[in-house]
mmCIF file of C-alpha atoms and ligand atoms in Angstrom:
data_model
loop_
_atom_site.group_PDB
_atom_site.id
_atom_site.type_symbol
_atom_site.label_atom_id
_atom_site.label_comp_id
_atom_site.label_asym_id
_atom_site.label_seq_id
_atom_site.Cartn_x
_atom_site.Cartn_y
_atom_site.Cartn_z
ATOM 1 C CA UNK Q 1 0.000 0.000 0.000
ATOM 2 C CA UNK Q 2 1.246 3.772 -0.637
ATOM 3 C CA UNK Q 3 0.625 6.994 1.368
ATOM 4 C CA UNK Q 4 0.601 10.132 -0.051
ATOM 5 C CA UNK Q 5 0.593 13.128 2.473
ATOM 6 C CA UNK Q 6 -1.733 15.825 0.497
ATOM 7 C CA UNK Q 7 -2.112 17.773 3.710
ATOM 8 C CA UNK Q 8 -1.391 17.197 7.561
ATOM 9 C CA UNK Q 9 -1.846 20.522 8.835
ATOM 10 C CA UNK Q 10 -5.022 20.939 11.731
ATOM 11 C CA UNK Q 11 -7.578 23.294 12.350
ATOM 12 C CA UNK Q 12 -7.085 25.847 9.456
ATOM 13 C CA UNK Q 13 -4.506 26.637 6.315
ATOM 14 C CA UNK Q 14 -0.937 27.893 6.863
ATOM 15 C CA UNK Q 15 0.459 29.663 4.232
ATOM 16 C CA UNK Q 16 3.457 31.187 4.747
ATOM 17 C CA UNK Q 17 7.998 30.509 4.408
ATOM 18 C CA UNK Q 18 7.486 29.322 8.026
ATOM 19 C CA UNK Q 19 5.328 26.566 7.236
ATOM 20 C CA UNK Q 20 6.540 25.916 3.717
ATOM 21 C CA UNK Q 21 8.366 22.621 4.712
ATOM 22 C CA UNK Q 22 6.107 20.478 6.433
ATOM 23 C CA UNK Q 23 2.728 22.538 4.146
ATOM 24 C CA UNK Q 24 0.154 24.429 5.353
ATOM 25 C CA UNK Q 25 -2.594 22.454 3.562
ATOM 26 C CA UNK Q 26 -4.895 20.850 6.206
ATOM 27 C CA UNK Q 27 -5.663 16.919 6.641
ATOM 28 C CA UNK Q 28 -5.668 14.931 3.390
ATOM 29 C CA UNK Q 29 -3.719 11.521 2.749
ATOM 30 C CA UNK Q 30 -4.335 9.205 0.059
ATOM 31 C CA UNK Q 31 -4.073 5.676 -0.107
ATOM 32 C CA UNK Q 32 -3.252 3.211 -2.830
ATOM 33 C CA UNK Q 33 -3.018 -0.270 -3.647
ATOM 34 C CA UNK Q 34 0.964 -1.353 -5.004
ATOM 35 C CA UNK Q 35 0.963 -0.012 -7.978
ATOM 36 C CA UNK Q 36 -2.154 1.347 -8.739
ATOM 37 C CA UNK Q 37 -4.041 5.027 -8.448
ATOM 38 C CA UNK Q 38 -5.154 5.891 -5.209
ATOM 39 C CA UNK Q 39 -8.605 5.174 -4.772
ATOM 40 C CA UNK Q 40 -9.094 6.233 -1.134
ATOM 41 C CA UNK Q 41 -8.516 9.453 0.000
ATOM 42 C CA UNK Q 42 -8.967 9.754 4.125
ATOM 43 C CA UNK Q 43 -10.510 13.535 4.535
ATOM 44 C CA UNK Q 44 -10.697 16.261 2.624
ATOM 45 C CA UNK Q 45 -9.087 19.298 3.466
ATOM 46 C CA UNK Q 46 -7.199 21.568 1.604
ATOM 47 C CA UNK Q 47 -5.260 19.284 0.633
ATOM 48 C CA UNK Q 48 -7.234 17.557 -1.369
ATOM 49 C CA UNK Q 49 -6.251 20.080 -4.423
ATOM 50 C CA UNK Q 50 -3.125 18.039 -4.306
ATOM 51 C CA UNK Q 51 -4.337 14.884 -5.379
ATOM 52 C CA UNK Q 52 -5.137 16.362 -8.641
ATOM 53 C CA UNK Q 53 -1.367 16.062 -9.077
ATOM 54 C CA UNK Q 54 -0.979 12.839 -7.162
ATOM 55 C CA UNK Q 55 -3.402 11.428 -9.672
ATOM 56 C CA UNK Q 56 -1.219 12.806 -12.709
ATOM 57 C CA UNK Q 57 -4.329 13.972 -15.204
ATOM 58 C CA UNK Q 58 -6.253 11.320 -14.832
ATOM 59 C CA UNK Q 59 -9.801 11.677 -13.237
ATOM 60 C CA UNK Q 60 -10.439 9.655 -9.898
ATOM 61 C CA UNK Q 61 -12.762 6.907 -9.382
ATOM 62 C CA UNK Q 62 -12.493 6.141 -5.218
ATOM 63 C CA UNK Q 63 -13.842 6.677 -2.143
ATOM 64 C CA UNK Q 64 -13.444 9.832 -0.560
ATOM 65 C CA UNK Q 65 -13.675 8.549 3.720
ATOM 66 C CA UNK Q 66 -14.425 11.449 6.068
ATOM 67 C CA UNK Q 67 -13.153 11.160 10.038
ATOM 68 C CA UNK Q 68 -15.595 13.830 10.576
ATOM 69 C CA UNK Q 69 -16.993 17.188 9.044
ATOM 70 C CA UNK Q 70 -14.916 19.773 10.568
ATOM 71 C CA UNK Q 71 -14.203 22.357 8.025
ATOM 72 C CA UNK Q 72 -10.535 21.771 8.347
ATOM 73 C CA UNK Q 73 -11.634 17.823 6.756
ATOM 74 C CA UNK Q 74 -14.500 19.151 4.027
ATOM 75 C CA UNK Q 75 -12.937 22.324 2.559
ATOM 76 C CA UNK Q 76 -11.091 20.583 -0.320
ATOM 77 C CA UNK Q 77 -14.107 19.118 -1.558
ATOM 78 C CA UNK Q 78 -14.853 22.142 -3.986
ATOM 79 C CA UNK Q 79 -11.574 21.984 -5.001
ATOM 80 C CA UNK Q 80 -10.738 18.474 -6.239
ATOM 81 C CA UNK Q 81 -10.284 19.207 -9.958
ATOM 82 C CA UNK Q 82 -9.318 15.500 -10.829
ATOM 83 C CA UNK Q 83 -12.616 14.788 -9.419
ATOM 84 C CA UNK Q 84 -14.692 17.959 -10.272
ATOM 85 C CA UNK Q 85 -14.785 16.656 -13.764
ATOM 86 C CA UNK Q 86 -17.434 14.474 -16.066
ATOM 87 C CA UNK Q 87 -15.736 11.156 -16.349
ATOM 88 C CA UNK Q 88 -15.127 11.522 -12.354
ATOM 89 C CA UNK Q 89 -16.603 8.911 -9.926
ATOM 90 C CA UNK Q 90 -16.807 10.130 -6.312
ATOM 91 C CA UNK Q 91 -18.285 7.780 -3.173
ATOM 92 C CA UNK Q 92 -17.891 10.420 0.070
ATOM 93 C CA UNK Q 93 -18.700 8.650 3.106
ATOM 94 C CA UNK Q 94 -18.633 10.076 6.491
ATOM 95 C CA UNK Q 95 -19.736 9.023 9.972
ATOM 96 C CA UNK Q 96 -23.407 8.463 10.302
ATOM 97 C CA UNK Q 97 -25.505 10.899 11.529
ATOM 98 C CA UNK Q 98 -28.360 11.834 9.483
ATOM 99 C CA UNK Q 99 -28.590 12.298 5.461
ATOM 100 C CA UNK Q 100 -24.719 13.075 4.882
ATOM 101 C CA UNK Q 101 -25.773 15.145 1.380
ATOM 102 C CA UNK Q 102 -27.952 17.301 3.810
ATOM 103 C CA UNK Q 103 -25.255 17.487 6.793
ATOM 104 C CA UNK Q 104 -22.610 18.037 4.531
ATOM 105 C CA UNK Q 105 -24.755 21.019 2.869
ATOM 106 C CA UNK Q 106 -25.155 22.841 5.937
ATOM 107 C CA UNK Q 107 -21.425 24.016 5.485
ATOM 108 C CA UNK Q 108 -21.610 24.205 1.968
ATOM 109 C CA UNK Q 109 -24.068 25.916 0.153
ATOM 110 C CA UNK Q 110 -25.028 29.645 -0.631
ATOM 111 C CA UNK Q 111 -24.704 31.979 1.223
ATOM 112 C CA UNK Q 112 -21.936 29.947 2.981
ATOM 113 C CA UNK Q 113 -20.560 29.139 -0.648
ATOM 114 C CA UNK Q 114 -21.743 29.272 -4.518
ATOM 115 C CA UNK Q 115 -22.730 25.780 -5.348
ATOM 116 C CA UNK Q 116 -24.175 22.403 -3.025
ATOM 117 C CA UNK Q 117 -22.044 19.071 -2.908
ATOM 118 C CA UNK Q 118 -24.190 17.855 -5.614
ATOM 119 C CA UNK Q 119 -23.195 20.218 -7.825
ATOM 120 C CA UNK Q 120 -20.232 19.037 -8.109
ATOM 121 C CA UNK Q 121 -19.397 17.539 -12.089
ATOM 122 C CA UNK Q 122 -18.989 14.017 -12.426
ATOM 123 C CA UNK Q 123 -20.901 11.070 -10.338
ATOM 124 C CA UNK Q 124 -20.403 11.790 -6.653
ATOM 125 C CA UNK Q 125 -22.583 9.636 -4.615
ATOM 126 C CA UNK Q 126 -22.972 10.867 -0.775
ATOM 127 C CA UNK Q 127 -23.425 8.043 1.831
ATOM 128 C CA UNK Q 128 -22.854 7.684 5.472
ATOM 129 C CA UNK Q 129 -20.502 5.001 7.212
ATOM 130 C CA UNK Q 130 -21.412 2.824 10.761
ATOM 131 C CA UNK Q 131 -18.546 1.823 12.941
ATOM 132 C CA UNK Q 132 -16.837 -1.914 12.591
ATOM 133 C CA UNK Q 133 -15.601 -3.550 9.648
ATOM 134 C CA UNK Q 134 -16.196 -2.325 6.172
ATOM 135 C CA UNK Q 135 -14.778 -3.365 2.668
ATOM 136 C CA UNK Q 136 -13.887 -0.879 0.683
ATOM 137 C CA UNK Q 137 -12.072 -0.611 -2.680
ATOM 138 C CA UNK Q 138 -10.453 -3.701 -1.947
ATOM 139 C CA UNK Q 139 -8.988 -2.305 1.647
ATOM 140 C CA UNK Q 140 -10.303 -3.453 5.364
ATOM 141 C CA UNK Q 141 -12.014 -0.301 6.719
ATOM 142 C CA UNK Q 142 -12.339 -0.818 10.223
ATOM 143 C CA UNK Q 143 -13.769 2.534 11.469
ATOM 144 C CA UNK Q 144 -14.156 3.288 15.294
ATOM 145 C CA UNK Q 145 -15.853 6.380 17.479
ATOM 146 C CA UNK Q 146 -13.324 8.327 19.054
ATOM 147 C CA UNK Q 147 -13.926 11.387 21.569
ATOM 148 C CA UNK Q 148 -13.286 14.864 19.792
ATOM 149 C CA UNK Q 149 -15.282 18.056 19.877
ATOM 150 C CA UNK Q 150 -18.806 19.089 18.144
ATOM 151 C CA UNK Q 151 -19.441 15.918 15.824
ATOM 152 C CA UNK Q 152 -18.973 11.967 15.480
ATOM 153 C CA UNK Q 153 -15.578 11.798 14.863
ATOM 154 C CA UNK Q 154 -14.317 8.335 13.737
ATOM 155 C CA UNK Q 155 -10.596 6.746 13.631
ATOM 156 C CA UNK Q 156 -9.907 4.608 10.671
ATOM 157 C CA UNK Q 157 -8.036 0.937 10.650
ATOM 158 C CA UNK Q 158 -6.988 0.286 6.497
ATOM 159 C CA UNK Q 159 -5.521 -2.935 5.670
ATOM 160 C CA UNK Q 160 -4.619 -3.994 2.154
ATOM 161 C CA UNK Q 161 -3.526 -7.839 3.449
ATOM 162 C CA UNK Q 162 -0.261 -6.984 3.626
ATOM 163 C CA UNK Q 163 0.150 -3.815 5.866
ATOM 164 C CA UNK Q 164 -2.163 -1.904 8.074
ATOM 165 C CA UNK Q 165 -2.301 1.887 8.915
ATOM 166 C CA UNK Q 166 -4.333 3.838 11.566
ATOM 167 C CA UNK Q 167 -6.102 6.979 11.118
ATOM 168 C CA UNK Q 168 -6.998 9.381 13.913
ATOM 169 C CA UNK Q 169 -6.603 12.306 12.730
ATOM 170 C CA UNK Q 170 -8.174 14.508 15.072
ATOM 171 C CA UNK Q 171 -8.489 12.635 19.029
ATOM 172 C CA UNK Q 172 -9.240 14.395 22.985
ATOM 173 C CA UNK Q 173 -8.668 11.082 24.795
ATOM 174 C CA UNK Q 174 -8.163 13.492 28.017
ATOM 175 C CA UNK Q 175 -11.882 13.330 28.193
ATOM 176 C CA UNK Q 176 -11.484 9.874 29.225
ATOM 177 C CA UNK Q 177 -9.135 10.737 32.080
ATOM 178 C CA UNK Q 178 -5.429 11.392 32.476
ATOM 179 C CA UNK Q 179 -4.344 7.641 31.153
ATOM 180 C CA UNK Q 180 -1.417 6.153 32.658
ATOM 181 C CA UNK Q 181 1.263 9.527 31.654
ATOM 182 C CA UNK Q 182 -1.549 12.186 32.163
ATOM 183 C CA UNK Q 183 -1.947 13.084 28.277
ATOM 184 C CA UNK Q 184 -4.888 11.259 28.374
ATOM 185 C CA UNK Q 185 -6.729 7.606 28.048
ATOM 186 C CA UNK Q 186 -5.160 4.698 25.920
ATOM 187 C CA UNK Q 187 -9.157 3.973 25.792
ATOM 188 C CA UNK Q 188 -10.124 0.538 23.772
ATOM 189 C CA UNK Q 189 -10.925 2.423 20.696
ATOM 190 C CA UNK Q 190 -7.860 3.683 20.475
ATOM 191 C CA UNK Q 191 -5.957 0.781 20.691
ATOM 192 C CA UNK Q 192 -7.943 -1.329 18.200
ATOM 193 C CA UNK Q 193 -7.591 0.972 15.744
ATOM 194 C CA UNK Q 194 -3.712 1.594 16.268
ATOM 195 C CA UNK Q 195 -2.655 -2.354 17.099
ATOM 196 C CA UNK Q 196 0.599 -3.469 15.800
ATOM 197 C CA UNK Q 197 -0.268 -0.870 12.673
ATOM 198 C CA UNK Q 198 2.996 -0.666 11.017
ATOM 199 C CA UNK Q 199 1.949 3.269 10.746
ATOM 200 C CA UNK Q 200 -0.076 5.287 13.106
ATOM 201 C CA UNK Q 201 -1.231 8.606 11.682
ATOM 202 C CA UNK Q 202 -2.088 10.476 14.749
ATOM 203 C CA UNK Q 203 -3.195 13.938 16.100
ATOM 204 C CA UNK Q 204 -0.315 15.953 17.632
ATOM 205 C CA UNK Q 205 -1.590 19.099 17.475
ATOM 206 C CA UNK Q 206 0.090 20.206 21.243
ATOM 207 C CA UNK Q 207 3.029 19.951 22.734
ATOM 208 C CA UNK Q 208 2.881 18.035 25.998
ATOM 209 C CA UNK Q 209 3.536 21.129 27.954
ATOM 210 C CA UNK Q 210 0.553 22.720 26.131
ATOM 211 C CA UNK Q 211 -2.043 20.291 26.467
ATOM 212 C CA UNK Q 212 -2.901 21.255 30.529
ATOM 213 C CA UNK Q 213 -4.279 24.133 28.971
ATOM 214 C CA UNK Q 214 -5.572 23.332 26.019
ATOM 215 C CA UNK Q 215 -7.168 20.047 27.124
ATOM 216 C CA UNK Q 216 -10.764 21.108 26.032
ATOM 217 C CA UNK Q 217 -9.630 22.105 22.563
ATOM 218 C CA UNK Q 218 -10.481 18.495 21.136
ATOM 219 C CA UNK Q 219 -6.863 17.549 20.370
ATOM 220 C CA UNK Q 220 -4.203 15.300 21.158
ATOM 221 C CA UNK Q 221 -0.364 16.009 22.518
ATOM 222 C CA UNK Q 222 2.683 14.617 20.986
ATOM 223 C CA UNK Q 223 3.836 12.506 23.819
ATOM 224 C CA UNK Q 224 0.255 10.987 23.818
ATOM 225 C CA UNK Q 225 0.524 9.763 20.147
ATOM 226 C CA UNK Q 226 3.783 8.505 20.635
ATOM 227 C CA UNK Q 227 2.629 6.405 24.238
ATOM 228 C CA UNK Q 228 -0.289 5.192 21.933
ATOM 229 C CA UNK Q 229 1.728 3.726 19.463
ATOM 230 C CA UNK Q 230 3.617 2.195 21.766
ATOM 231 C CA UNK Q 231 1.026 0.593 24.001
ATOM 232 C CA UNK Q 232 -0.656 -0.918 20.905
ATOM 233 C CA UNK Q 233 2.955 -2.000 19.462
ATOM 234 C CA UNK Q 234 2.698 0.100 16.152
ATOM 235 C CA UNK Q 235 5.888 0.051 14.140
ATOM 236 C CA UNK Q 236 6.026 3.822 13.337
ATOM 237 C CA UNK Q 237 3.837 6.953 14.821
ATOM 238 C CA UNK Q 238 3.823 9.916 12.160
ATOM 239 C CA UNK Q 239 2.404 13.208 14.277
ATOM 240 C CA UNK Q 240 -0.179 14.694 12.067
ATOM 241 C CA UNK Q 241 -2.423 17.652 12.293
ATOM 242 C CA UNK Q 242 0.175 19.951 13.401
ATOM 243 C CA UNK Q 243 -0.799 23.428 14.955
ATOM 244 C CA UNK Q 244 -1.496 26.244 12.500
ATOM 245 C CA UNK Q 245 0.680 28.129 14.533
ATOM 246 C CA UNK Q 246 3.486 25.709 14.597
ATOM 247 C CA UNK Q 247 6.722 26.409 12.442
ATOM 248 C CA UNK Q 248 8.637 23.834 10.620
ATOM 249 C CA UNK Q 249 11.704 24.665 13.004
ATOM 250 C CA UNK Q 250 8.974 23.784 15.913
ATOM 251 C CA UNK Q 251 8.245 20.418 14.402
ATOM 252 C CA UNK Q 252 11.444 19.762 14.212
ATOM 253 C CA UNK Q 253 11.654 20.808 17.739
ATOM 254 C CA UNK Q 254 9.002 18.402 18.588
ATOM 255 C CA UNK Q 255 9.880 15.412 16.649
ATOM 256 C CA UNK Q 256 13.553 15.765 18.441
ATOM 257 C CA UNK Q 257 12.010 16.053 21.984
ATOM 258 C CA UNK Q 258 10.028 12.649 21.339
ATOM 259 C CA UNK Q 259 12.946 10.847 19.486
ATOM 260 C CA UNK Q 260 14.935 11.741 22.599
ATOM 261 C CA UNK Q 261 13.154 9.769 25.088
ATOM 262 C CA UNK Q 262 13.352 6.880 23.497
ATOM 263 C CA UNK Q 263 10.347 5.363 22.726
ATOM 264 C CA UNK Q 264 10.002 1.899 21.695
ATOM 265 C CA UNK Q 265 8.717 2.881 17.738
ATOM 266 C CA UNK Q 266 9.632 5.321 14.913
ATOM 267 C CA UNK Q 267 9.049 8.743 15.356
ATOM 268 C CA UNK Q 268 8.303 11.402 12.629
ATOM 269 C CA UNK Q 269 6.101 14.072 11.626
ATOM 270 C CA UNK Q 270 3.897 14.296 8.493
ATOM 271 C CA UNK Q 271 5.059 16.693 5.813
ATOM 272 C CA UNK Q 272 3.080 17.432 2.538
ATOM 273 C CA UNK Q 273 4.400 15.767 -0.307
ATOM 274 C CA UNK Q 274 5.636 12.446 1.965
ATOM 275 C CA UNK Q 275 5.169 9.245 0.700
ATOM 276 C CA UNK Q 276 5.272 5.591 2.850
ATOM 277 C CA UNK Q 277 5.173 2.218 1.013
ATOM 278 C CA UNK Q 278 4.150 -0.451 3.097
ATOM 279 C CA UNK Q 279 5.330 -2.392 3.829
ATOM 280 C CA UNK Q 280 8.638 -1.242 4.262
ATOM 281 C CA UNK Q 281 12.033 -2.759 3.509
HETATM 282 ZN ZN1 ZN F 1 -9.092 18.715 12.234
HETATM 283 ZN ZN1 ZN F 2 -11.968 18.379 14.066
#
């Protein structure tokens, strides 16, 4: 399976020379089988207008899966020229919780913006997603509830046979108490979606200093994402969703701190423009 970063940034855009390394675009990542165009894109933020490129003229036929509807995860979707186009096949499926067409129009639509979902060119189809174990475009979806803020918010398990990434993009677990190192739970969710993933893509959006004061923001801290990964035995943690506020000399900063301690997996941060292939040599 391949990863393609397309964005990795939380909460809202970053332009700017001080983000320019690790991209200011916010949470996209799209997944393919060996070989093949990616057919599943996990969110779509920003940096969704990069998988026009990642998809190299051609027009995509996939499954775009939502973690949630946060505008920071929806606000590529008008934007997505490779699949704003006639010969264009588009599933979008997002937690369930009501018609996701009519949720998903809430946000966009006049006067909030010029055209609905469904006016989108091409065949989009807009459907809504249960938790447990789904099959989709030949991966093992297993989705799962985890706590954020304002909205079902879902972590995704995807498994091509041969290698298995998590997804929780966007993840409070201090809701569920302090956990073991007082970041926050290593609830059961959690850990089913991240166990012995050989990549977990996880919210870091604070620093572990930061998250005493920031614990009712709906976000994770580093040091949590990394004690995840290593209480379900993942291979590799990748912090995602980094602060819009947060330079690339910070990351660095941040990925240093963790890789100091050191924990019992690989640490790194997502950048735009990264790519993984699992499983790795
Ligand atoms: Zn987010
Ligand atoms: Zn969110």
């Amino acid at each position: 399976m391949r990863i393609e970063m397309c964005g990795v940034r939380g909460s809202t855009p970053a332009p700017g020379p001080e983000f320019a390394r690790y991209g200011g675009n916010t949470s996209c990542v799209a997944l393919a089988h060996d070989g093949a165009p990616s057919t599943v894109v996990l969110d779509a933020g920003t940096g969704l207008r990069r998988m026009t490129q990642v998809l190299q003229g051609e027009a995509f036929s996939g499954t775009i899966l939502l973690g949630h509807l946060h505008w920071d995860h929806t606000h590529g979707l008008p934007f997505f020229p490779a699949g704003d186009r006639a010969d264009a096949h588009v599933r979008v499926l997002a937690p369930a919780q009501g018609d996701t067409l009519v949720v998903l129009r809430r946000a966009m639509s006049p006067p909030h913006f010029p055209i609905g979902p469904d006016e989108l060119n091409g065949h989009w189809r807009f459907d809504s997603i249960e938790s447990g174990t789904h099959r989709i475009e030949g991966f093992t979806v297993f989705a799962a509830d985890v706590p954020h803020k304002g909205g079902r918010t879902f972590g995704y398990r995807v498994s091509d046979g041969h290698a298995t990434i998590a997804y929780i993009s966007d993840h409070c677990p201090t809701v569920l108490g302090p956990g073991p190192g007082g970041l926050g739970e290593y609830h059961d969710a959690a850990l089913a979606l991240a166990r012995d993933a050989d990549v977990l893509i996880h919210d870091a959006q604070y620093t572990d200093e930061e998250i005493a004061n920031k614990a009712n923001f709906g976000h994770a801290a580093c040091g949590y994402a990394v004690g995840l990964a290593v209480a379900a035995g993942a291979r590799r943690v990748v912090l995602f969703h980094h602060d819009p506020s947060r330079t690339d000399d910070q990351v660095d900063a941040i990925v240093a701190g963790c890789r100091e301690a050191g924990p019992a997996v690989v640490v790194d941060a997502a950048a735009e423009g990264m790519v993984i292939d699992l499983p790795e040599s």
